[in-house]
Amino acid sequence: AQSVTQPDIHITVSEGASLELRCNYSYGATPYLFWYVQSPGQGLQLLLKYFSGDTLVQGIKGFEAEFKRSQSSFNLRKPSVHWSDAAEYFCAVVGVGNEKLTFGTGTRLTIIP
Amino acid sequence: DAGVIQSPRHEVTEMGQEVTLRCKPISGHNSLFWYRQTMMRGLELLIYFNNNVPIDDSGMPEDRFSAKMPNASFSTLKIQPSEPRDSAVYFCASTPTVGNTIYFGEGSWLTVV
């Protein structure tokens, strides 16, 4: 069964600083990988996804993520955060041929002026 | 295009009452998922359907919970009788095919008092 680990429960960064949120997955092969964002009181919005091909994927709102097979990681990055990026971020995995999307526990991002 | 539509958005009910949550998936999507989000357990998959057939209900917490998908454009999640520990956000999601992006509704925020 697949699983996802987000080791950072809460991260605080200054506005304008760079950001990296960590995600590690466990699966027997290369899975499909996703990052979702959830603002307070809102649903989940897809930021980006990796299915195959180029291991660096671009998403919305200036986010990108890099799939590293050797490290079983799919870390999310943004070069310069904005106050509006404050939210909860979830990494998720679906096994190939599977439909069950398994989420990590989430990382709450706080932005300070 | 309309996204996944859930109703009600918010519900407060008394313990012991029946609760019915409704979902309309995106037109043309073949798979539908029900997730529950709580502070303690994060995002949990309760059940998912493919072509209106329940495929995996191993996440349904107990017999008080039931889900149906009578047709391709409608699903319900019912809790009877409801208990305070059922208080959570319930998300419905859909995807066109296996391995594709899963799109989430805005959630139904349930409080059982």
PDB file of C-alpha atoms in Angstrom:
ATOM      1  CA  ALA A   1       0.000   0.000   0.000  1.00  0.00           C
ATOM      2  CA  GLN A   2       1.167   3.502  -0.723  1.00  0.00           C
ATOM      3  CA  SER A   3       1.876   6.067   1.972  1.00  0.00           C
ATOM      4  CA  VAL A   4       2.994   9.666   2.179  1.00  0.00           C
ATOM      5  CA  THR A   5       5.051  11.426   4.823  1.00  0.00           C
ATOM      6  CA  GLN A   6       5.190  15.154   5.305  1.00  0.00           C
ATOM      7  CA  PRO A   7       7.741  15.577   8.083  1.00  0.00           C
ATOM      8  CA  ASP A   8       7.053  19.248   8.771  1.00  0.00           C
ATOM      9  CA  ILE A   9       3.797  19.951  10.555  1.00  0.00           C
ATOM     10  CA  HIS A  10       4.215  23.712  10.576  1.00  0.00           C
ATOM     11  CA  ILE A  11       6.601  26.025   8.735  1.00  0.00           C
ATOM     12  CA  THR A  12       6.966  29.784   9.136  1.00  0.00           C
ATOM     13  CA  VAL A  13       8.698  31.871   6.506  1.00  0.00           C
ATOM     14  CA  SER A  14       9.045  35.570   5.843  1.00  0.00           C
ATOM     15  CA  GLU A  15       7.243  37.128   2.943  1.00  0.00           C
ATOM     16  CA  GLY A  16       9.557  37.168  -0.052  1.00  0.00           C
ATOM     17  CA  ALA A  17      11.662  34.299   1.210  1.00  0.00           C
ATOM     18  CA  SER A  18      12.003  30.996  -0.581  1.00  0.00           C
ATOM     19  CA  LEU A  19      10.031  27.944   0.461  1.00  0.00           C
ATOM     20  CA  GLU A  20      10.494  24.212   0.320  1.00  0.00           C
ATOM     21  CA  LEU A  21       7.938  21.752   1.689  1.00  0.00           C
ATOM     22  CA  ARG A  22       9.041  18.174   2.014  1.00  0.00           C
ATOM     23  CA  CYS A  23       7.188  15.087   0.887  1.00  0.00           C
ATOM     24  CA  ASN A  24       8.333  11.485   0.882  1.00  0.00           C
ATOM     25  CA  TYR A  25       6.317   8.599  -0.443  1.00  0.00           C
ATOM     26  CA  SER A  26       6.373   4.863  -0.132  1.00  0.00           C
ATOM     27  CA  TYR A  27       5.303   2.774  -3.090  1.00  0.00           C
ATOM     28  CA  GLY A  28       6.710  -0.162  -5.006  1.00  0.00           C
ATOM     29  CA  ALA A  29       6.916   1.670  -8.296  1.00  0.00           C
ATOM     30  CA  THR A  30       6.681   5.227  -9.530  1.00  0.00           C
ATOM     31  CA  PRO A  31       3.347   6.579  -8.412  1.00  0.00           C
ATOM     32  CA  TYR A  32       1.348   9.552  -9.523  1.00  0.00           C
ATOM     33  CA  LEU A  33       2.124  12.475  -7.208  1.00  0.00           C
ATOM     34  CA  PHE A  34       0.152  15.574  -6.341  1.00  0.00           C
ATOM     35  CA  TRP A  35       0.323  18.698  -4.235  1.00  0.00           C
ATOM     36  CA  TYR A  36      -2.910  20.253  -3.046  1.00  0.00           C
ATOM     37  CA  VAL A  37      -3.430  23.475  -1.113  1.00  0.00           C
ATOM     38  CA  GLN A  38      -6.232  24.190   1.341  1.00  0.00           C
ATOM     39  CA  SER A  39      -6.967  27.694   2.559  1.00  0.00           C
ATOM     40  CA  PRO A  40      -8.852  28.056   5.853  1.00  0.00           C
ATOM     41  CA  GLY A  41     -12.476  27.057   5.462  1.00  0.00           C
ATOM     42  CA  GLN A  42     -11.978  26.042   1.864  1.00  0.00           C
ATOM     43  CA  GLY A  43     -11.704  22.882  -0.168  1.00  0.00           C
ATOM     44  CA  LEU A  44      -8.596  21.414  -1.761  1.00  0.00           C
ATOM     45  CA  GLN A  45      -7.106  22.990  -4.824  1.00  0.00           C
ATOM     46  CA  LEU A  46      -4.633  21.175  -7.053  1.00  0.00           C
ATOM     47  CA  LEU A  47      -1.284  22.970  -7.288  1.00  0.00           C
ATOM     48  CA  LEU A  48       0.542  20.532  -9.531  1.00  0.00           C
ATOM     49  CA  LYS A  49       0.950  16.884 -10.405  1.00  0.00           C
ATOM     50  CA  TYR A  50       3.553  14.456 -11.665  1.00  0.00           C
ATOM     51  CA  PHE A  51       2.625  11.478 -13.790  1.00  0.00           C
ATOM     52  CA  SER A  52       5.735  10.873 -15.907  1.00  0.00           C
ATOM     53  CA  GLY A  53       8.355  12.647 -17.990  1.00  0.00           C
ATOM     54  CA  ASP A  54      10.181  15.736 -16.837  1.00  0.00           C
ATOM     55  CA  THR A  55      10.839  15.385 -13.128  1.00  0.00           C
ATOM     56  CA  LEU A  56      10.499  19.119 -12.514  1.00  0.00           C
ATOM     57  CA  VAL A  57       6.877  20.129 -12.786  1.00  0.00           C
ATOM     58  CA  GLN A  58       5.425  23.594 -12.763  1.00  0.00           C
ATOM     59  CA  GLY A  59       2.154  24.409 -11.106  1.00  0.00           C
ATOM     60  CA  ILE A  60      -0.120  27.303 -10.417  1.00  0.00           C
ATOM     61  CA  LYS A  61       0.699  30.321  -8.270  1.00  0.00           C
ATOM     62  CA  GLY A  62       4.424  30.052  -9.041  1.00  0.00           C
ATOM     63  CA  PHE A  63       4.930  26.682  -7.349  1.00  0.00           C
ATOM     64  CA  GLU A  64       7.084  23.882  -8.671  1.00  0.00           C
ATOM     65  CA  ALA A  65       7.970  20.406  -7.456  1.00  0.00           C
ATOM     66  CA  GLU A  66      10.734  17.992  -8.270  1.00  0.00           C
ATOM     67  CA  PHE A  67      10.316  14.231  -8.344  1.00  0.00           C
ATOM     68  CA  LYS A  68      13.428  12.402  -7.151  1.00  0.00           C
ATOM     69  CA  ARG A  69      13.080   8.682  -7.547  1.00  0.00           C
ATOM     70  CA  SER A  70      16.285   7.897  -5.664  1.00  0.00           C
ATOM     71  CA  GLN A  71      15.010   9.745  -2.617  1.00  0.00           C
ATOM     72  CA  SER A  72      11.323   8.842  -3.000  1.00  0.00           C
ATOM     73  CA  SER A  73      10.620  12.529  -2.664  1.00  0.00           C
ATOM     74  CA  PHE A  74       8.409  15.119  -4.283  1.00  0.00           C
ATOM     75  CA  ASN A  75       9.269  18.409  -2.586  1.00  0.00           C
ATOM     76  CA  LEU A  76       7.321  21.568  -3.296  1.00  0.00           C
ATOM     77  CA  ARG A  77       9.172  24.837  -3.842  1.00  0.00           C
ATOM     78  CA  LYS A  78       8.500  28.483  -4.437  1.00  0.00           C
ATOM     79  CA  PRO A  79      11.255  31.067  -4.898  1.00  0.00           C
ATOM     80  CA  SER A  80       9.422  33.934  -3.204  1.00  0.00           C
ATOM     81  CA  VAL A  81       6.337  33.483  -1.043  1.00  0.00           C
ATOM     82  CA  HIS A  82       3.462  35.910  -0.765  1.00  0.00           C
ATOM     83  CA  TRP A  83       1.232  36.489   2.242  1.00  0.00           C
ATOM     84  CA  SER A  84      -1.602  34.831   0.293  1.00  0.00           C
ATOM     85  CA  ASP A  85       0.337  31.558   0.251  1.00  0.00           C
ATOM     86  CA  ALA A  86      -0.477  30.996   3.915  1.00  0.00           C
ATOM     87  CA  ALA A  87      -2.469  27.767   3.908  1.00  0.00           C
ATOM     88  CA  GLU A  88      -2.239  24.028   4.513  1.00  0.00           C
ATOM     89  CA  TYR A  89      -0.373  22.024   1.906  1.00  0.00           C
ATOM     90  CA  PHE A  90      -0.973  18.361   1.249  1.00  0.00           C
ATOM     91  CA  CYS A  91       1.140  15.930  -0.701  1.00  0.00           C
ATOM     92  CA  ALA A  92      -0.740  12.958  -2.123  1.00  0.00           C
ATOM     93  CA  VAL A  93       0.008   9.780  -4.019  1.00  0.00           C
ATOM     94  CA  VAL A  94      -1.924   7.411  -6.243  1.00  0.00           C
ATOM     95  CA  GLY A  95      -0.492   4.058  -7.201  1.00  0.00           C
ATOM     96  CA  VAL A  96      -0.360   3.308 -10.920  1.00  0.00           C
ATOM     97  CA  GLY A  97      -3.501   1.415 -11.890  1.00  0.00           C
ATOM     98  CA  ASN A  98      -5.032   2.421  -8.597  1.00  0.00           C
ATOM     99  CA  GLU A  99      -7.559   5.099  -7.828  1.00  0.00           C
ATOM    100  CA  LYS A 100      -7.053   5.642  -4.130  1.00  0.00           C
ATOM    101  CA  LEU A 101      -5.513   9.018  -3.421  1.00  0.00           C
ATOM    102  CA  THR A 102      -3.570   8.830  -0.174  1.00  0.00           C
ATOM    103  CA  PHE A 103      -2.740  12.090   1.570  1.00  0.00           C
ATOM    104  CA  GLY A 104       0.050  13.113   3.854  1.00  0.00           C
ATOM    105  CA  THR A 105      -0.782  14.785   7.140  1.00  0.00           C
ATOM    106  CA  GLY A 106      -0.231  18.226   5.719  1.00  0.00           C
ATOM    107  CA  THR A 107       2.117  21.130   6.380  1.00  0.00           C
ATOM    108  CA  ARG A 108       0.707  24.379   7.666  1.00  0.00           C
ATOM    109  CA  LEU A 109       2.474  27.390   6.200  1.00  0.00           C
ATOM    110  CA  THR A 110       2.547  30.694   8.052  1.00  0.00           C
ATOM    111  CA  ILE A 111       3.882  33.815   6.383  1.00  0.00           C
ATOM    112  CA  ILE A 112       5.296  36.638   8.492  1.00  0.00           C
ATOM    113  CA  PRO A 113       5.753  40.180   7.200  1.00  0.00           C
TER     114      PRO A 113
ATOM    115  CA  ASP B   1     -17.381  24.052 -16.195  1.00  0.00           C
ATOM    116  CA  ALA B   2     -19.005  23.395 -12.877  1.00  0.00           C
ATOM    117  CA  GLY B   3     -16.830  21.639 -10.397  1.00  0.00           C
ATOM    118  CA  VAL B   4     -17.826  19.017  -7.886  1.00  0.00           C
ATOM    119  CA  ILE B   5     -20.910  20.290  -6.097  1.00  0.00           C
ATOM    120  CA  GLN B   6     -21.646  19.367  -2.516  1.00  0.00           C
ATOM    121  CA  SER B   7     -24.590  20.127  -0.291  1.00  0.00           C
ATOM    122  CA  PRO B   8     -25.180  21.203   2.345  1.00  0.00           C
ATOM    123  CA  ARG B   9     -22.095  23.337   2.846  1.00  0.00           C
ATOM    124  CA  HIS B  10     -22.693  23.520   6.559  1.00  0.00           C
ATOM    125  CA  GLU B  11     -24.885  21.455   8.835  1.00  0.00           C
ATOM    126  CA  VAL B  12     -25.400  21.423  12.558  1.00  0.00           C
ATOM    127  CA  THR B  13     -27.453  18.558  13.886  1.00  0.00           C
ATOM    128  CA  GLU B  14     -28.241  16.890  17.162  1.00  0.00           C
ATOM    129  CA  MET B  15     -26.800  13.568  18.175  1.00  0.00           C
ATOM    130  CA  GLY B  16     -28.984  10.710  17.005  1.00  0.00           C
ATOM    131  CA  GLN B  17     -30.312  12.497  13.964  1.00  0.00           C
ATOM    132  CA  GLU B  18     -29.836  11.250  10.430  1.00  0.00           C
ATOM    133  CA  VAL B  19     -27.483  13.248   8.234  1.00  0.00           C
ATOM    134  CA  THR B  20     -27.412  13.055   4.452  1.00  0.00           C
ATOM    135  CA  LEU B  21     -24.637  14.669   2.462  1.00  0.00           C
ATOM    136  CA  ARG B  22     -24.991  15.038  -1.275  1.00  0.00           C
ATOM    137  CA  CYS B  23     -22.570  15.238  -4.144  1.00  0.00           C
ATOM    138  CA  LYS B  24     -22.763  15.923  -7.836  1.00  0.00           C
ATOM    139  CA  PRO B  25     -19.517  14.952  -9.573  1.00  0.00           C
ATOM    140  CA  ILE B  26     -18.108  16.660 -12.614  1.00  0.00           C
ATOM    141  CA  SER B  27     -19.973  15.537 -15.718  1.00  0.00           C
ATOM    142  CA  GLY B  28     -18.174  12.731 -17.505  1.00  0.00           C
ATOM    143  CA  HIS B  29     -16.126  11.666 -14.513  1.00  0.00           C
ATOM    144  CA  ASN B  30     -16.274   7.943 -13.884  1.00  0.00           C
ATOM    145  CA  SER B  31     -14.961   7.750 -10.344  1.00  0.00           C
ATOM    146  CA  LEU B  32     -16.285   9.391  -7.210  1.00  0.00           C
ATOM    147  CA  PHE B  33     -14.705   9.551  -3.766  1.00  0.00           C
ATOM    148  CA  TRP B  34     -15.859  10.481  -0.284  1.00  0.00           C
ATOM    149  CA  TYR B  35     -13.194  11.780   2.106  1.00  0.00           C
ATOM    150  CA  ARG B  36     -13.421  12.898   5.708  1.00  0.00           C
ATOM    151  CA  GLN B  37     -11.103  15.487   7.240  1.00  0.00           C
ATOM    152  CA  THR B  38     -10.543  15.879  10.972  1.00  0.00           C
ATOM    153  CA  MET B  39      -7.807  17.447  13.030  1.00  0.00           C
ATOM    154  CA  MET B  40      -6.922  14.127  14.582  1.00  0.00           C
ATOM    155  CA  ARG B  41      -6.920  11.877  11.531  1.00  0.00           C
ATOM    156  CA  GLY B  42      -6.333  14.226   8.616  1.00  0.00           C
ATOM    157  CA  LEU B  43      -7.836  13.299   5.264  1.00  0.00           C
ATOM    158  CA  GLU B  44      -9.244   9.787   5.147  1.00  0.00           C
ATOM    159  CA  LEU B  45     -10.782   8.021   2.175  1.00  0.00           C
ATOM    160  CA  LEU B  46     -14.125   6.606   3.222  1.00  0.00           C
ATOM    161  CA  ILE B  47     -15.349   5.015   0.005  1.00  0.00           C
ATOM    162  CA  TYR B  48     -15.014   5.299  -3.718  1.00  0.00           C
ATOM    163  CA  PHE B  49     -17.149   4.369  -6.692  1.00  0.00           C
ATOM    164  CA  ASN B  50     -16.247   3.567 -10.255  1.00  0.00           C
ATOM    165  CA  ASN B  51     -19.039   3.702 -12.828  1.00  0.00           C
ATOM    166  CA  ASN B  52     -21.524   3.977  -9.945  1.00  0.00           C
ATOM    167  CA  VAL B  53     -20.308   0.747  -8.329  1.00  0.00           C
ATOM    168  CA  PRO B  54     -18.690   0.840  -4.872  1.00  0.00           C
ATOM    169  CA  ILE B  55     -15.137  -0.421  -5.282  1.00  0.00           C
ATOM    170  CA  ASP B  56     -13.607   0.057  -1.873  1.00  0.00           C
ATOM    171  CA  ASP B  57     -15.514   0.922   1.296  1.00  0.00           C
ATOM    172  CA  SER B  58     -12.850  -0.200   3.721  1.00  0.00           C
ATOM    173  CA  GLY B  59     -12.557   3.324   5.061  1.00  0.00           C
ATOM    174  CA  MET B  60     -16.166   3.577   6.159  1.00  0.00           C
ATOM    175  CA  PRO B  61     -15.891   3.815   9.935  1.00  0.00           C
ATOM    176  CA  GLU B  62     -18.870   1.709  10.933  1.00  0.00           C
ATOM    177  CA  ASP B  63     -22.345   0.574  10.026  1.00  0.00           C
ATOM    178  CA  ARG B  64     -23.778   3.968  10.833  1.00  0.00           C
ATOM    179  CA  PHE B  65     -22.221   5.201   7.624  1.00  0.00           C
ATOM    180  CA  SER B  66     -23.572   4.306   4.205  1.00  0.00           C
ATOM    181  CA  ALA B  67     -23.022   5.660   0.717  1.00  0.00           C
ATOM    182  CA  LYS B  68     -24.892   5.275  -2.520  1.00  0.00           C
ATOM    183  CA  MET B  69     -24.447   6.315  -6.108  1.00  0.00           C
ATOM    184  CA  PRO B  70     -27.739   5.684  -7.905  1.00  0.00           C
ATOM    185  CA  ASN B  71     -26.523   7.282 -11.122  1.00  0.00           C
ATOM    186  CA  ALA B  72     -23.485   8.900 -12.662  1.00  0.00           C
ATOM    187  CA  SER B  73     -24.404  12.387 -11.509  1.00  0.00           C
ATOM    188  CA  PHE B  74     -25.362  11.903  -7.877  1.00  0.00           C
ATOM    189  CA  SER B  75     -24.077  10.349  -4.699  1.00  0.00           C
ATOM    190  CA  THR B  76     -25.062  10.460  -1.050  1.00  0.00           C
ATOM    191  CA  LEU B  77     -23.250   9.788   2.189  1.00  0.00           C
ATOM    192  CA  LYS B  78     -25.587   9.041   5.064  1.00  0.00           C
ATOM    193  CA  ILE B  79     -24.883   8.869   8.773  1.00  0.00           C
ATOM    194  CA  GLN B  80     -27.582   7.312  10.922  1.00  0.00           C
ATOM    195  CA  PRO B  81     -27.581   7.852  13.826  1.00  0.00           C
ATOM    196  CA  SER B  82     -25.066  10.673  13.991  1.00  0.00           C
ATOM    197  CA  GLU B  83     -22.673  11.104  16.910  1.00  0.00           C
ATOM    198  CA  PRO B  84     -20.533  14.059  18.040  1.00  0.00           C
ATOM    199  CA  ARG B  85     -17.368  12.241  16.899  1.00  0.00           C
ATOM    200  CA  ASP B  86     -18.708  12.376  13.347  1.00  0.00           C
ATOM    201  CA  SER B  87     -18.133  16.121  13.328  1.00  0.00           C
ATOM    202  CA  ALA B  88     -15.764  16.754  10.439  1.00  0.00           C
ATOM    203  CA  VAL B  89     -15.502  18.124   6.955  1.00  0.00           C
ATOM    204  CA  TYR B  90     -16.693  15.657   4.355  1.00  0.00           C
ATOM    205  CA  PHE B  91     -15.290  16.074   0.879  1.00  0.00           C
ATOM    206  CA  CYS B  92     -16.577  14.596  -2.317  1.00  0.00           C
ATOM    207  CA  ALA B  93     -14.196  14.282  -5.260  1.00  0.00           C
ATOM    208  CA  SER B  94     -14.270  12.925  -8.782  1.00  0.00           C
ATOM    209  CA  THR B  95     -11.892  11.966 -11.556  1.00  0.00           C
ATOM    210  CA  PRO B  96     -12.415  11.103 -15.208  1.00  0.00           C
ATOM    211  CA  THR B  97     -10.179   8.046 -15.298  1.00  0.00           C
ATOM    212  CA  VAL B  98      -7.840   6.016 -13.165  1.00  0.00           C
ATOM    213  CA  GLY B  99      -4.638   7.899 -12.484  1.00  0.00           C
ATOM    214  CA  ASN B 100      -5.996  11.245 -13.533  1.00  0.00           C
ATOM    215  CA  THR B 101      -6.337  14.353 -11.415  1.00  0.00           C
ATOM    216  CA  ILE B 102      -8.918  14.122  -8.642  1.00  0.00           C
ATOM    217  CA  TYR B 103     -11.050  17.223  -8.252  1.00  0.00           C
ATOM    218  CA  PHE B 104     -12.540  18.123  -4.895  1.00  0.00           C
ATOM    219  CA  GLY B 105     -15.714  19.846  -3.894  1.00  0.00           C
ATOM    220  CA  GLU B 106     -15.799  22.618  -1.339  1.00  0.00           C
ATOM    221  CA  GLY B 107     -16.774  20.211   1.419  1.00  0.00           C
ATOM    222  CA  SER B 108     -19.683  19.741   3.785  1.00  0.00           C
ATOM    223  CA  TRP B 109     -18.886  21.008   7.270  1.00  0.00           C
ATOM    224  CA  LEU B 110     -20.762  18.819   9.739  1.00  0.00           C
ATOM    225  CA  THR B 111     -21.180  19.533  13.420  1.00  0.00           C
ATOM    226  CA  VAL B 112     -23.025  17.041  15.594  1.00  0.00           C
ATOM    227  CA  VAL B 113     -23.934  18.378  19.026  1.00  0.00           C
TER     228      VAL B 113
END
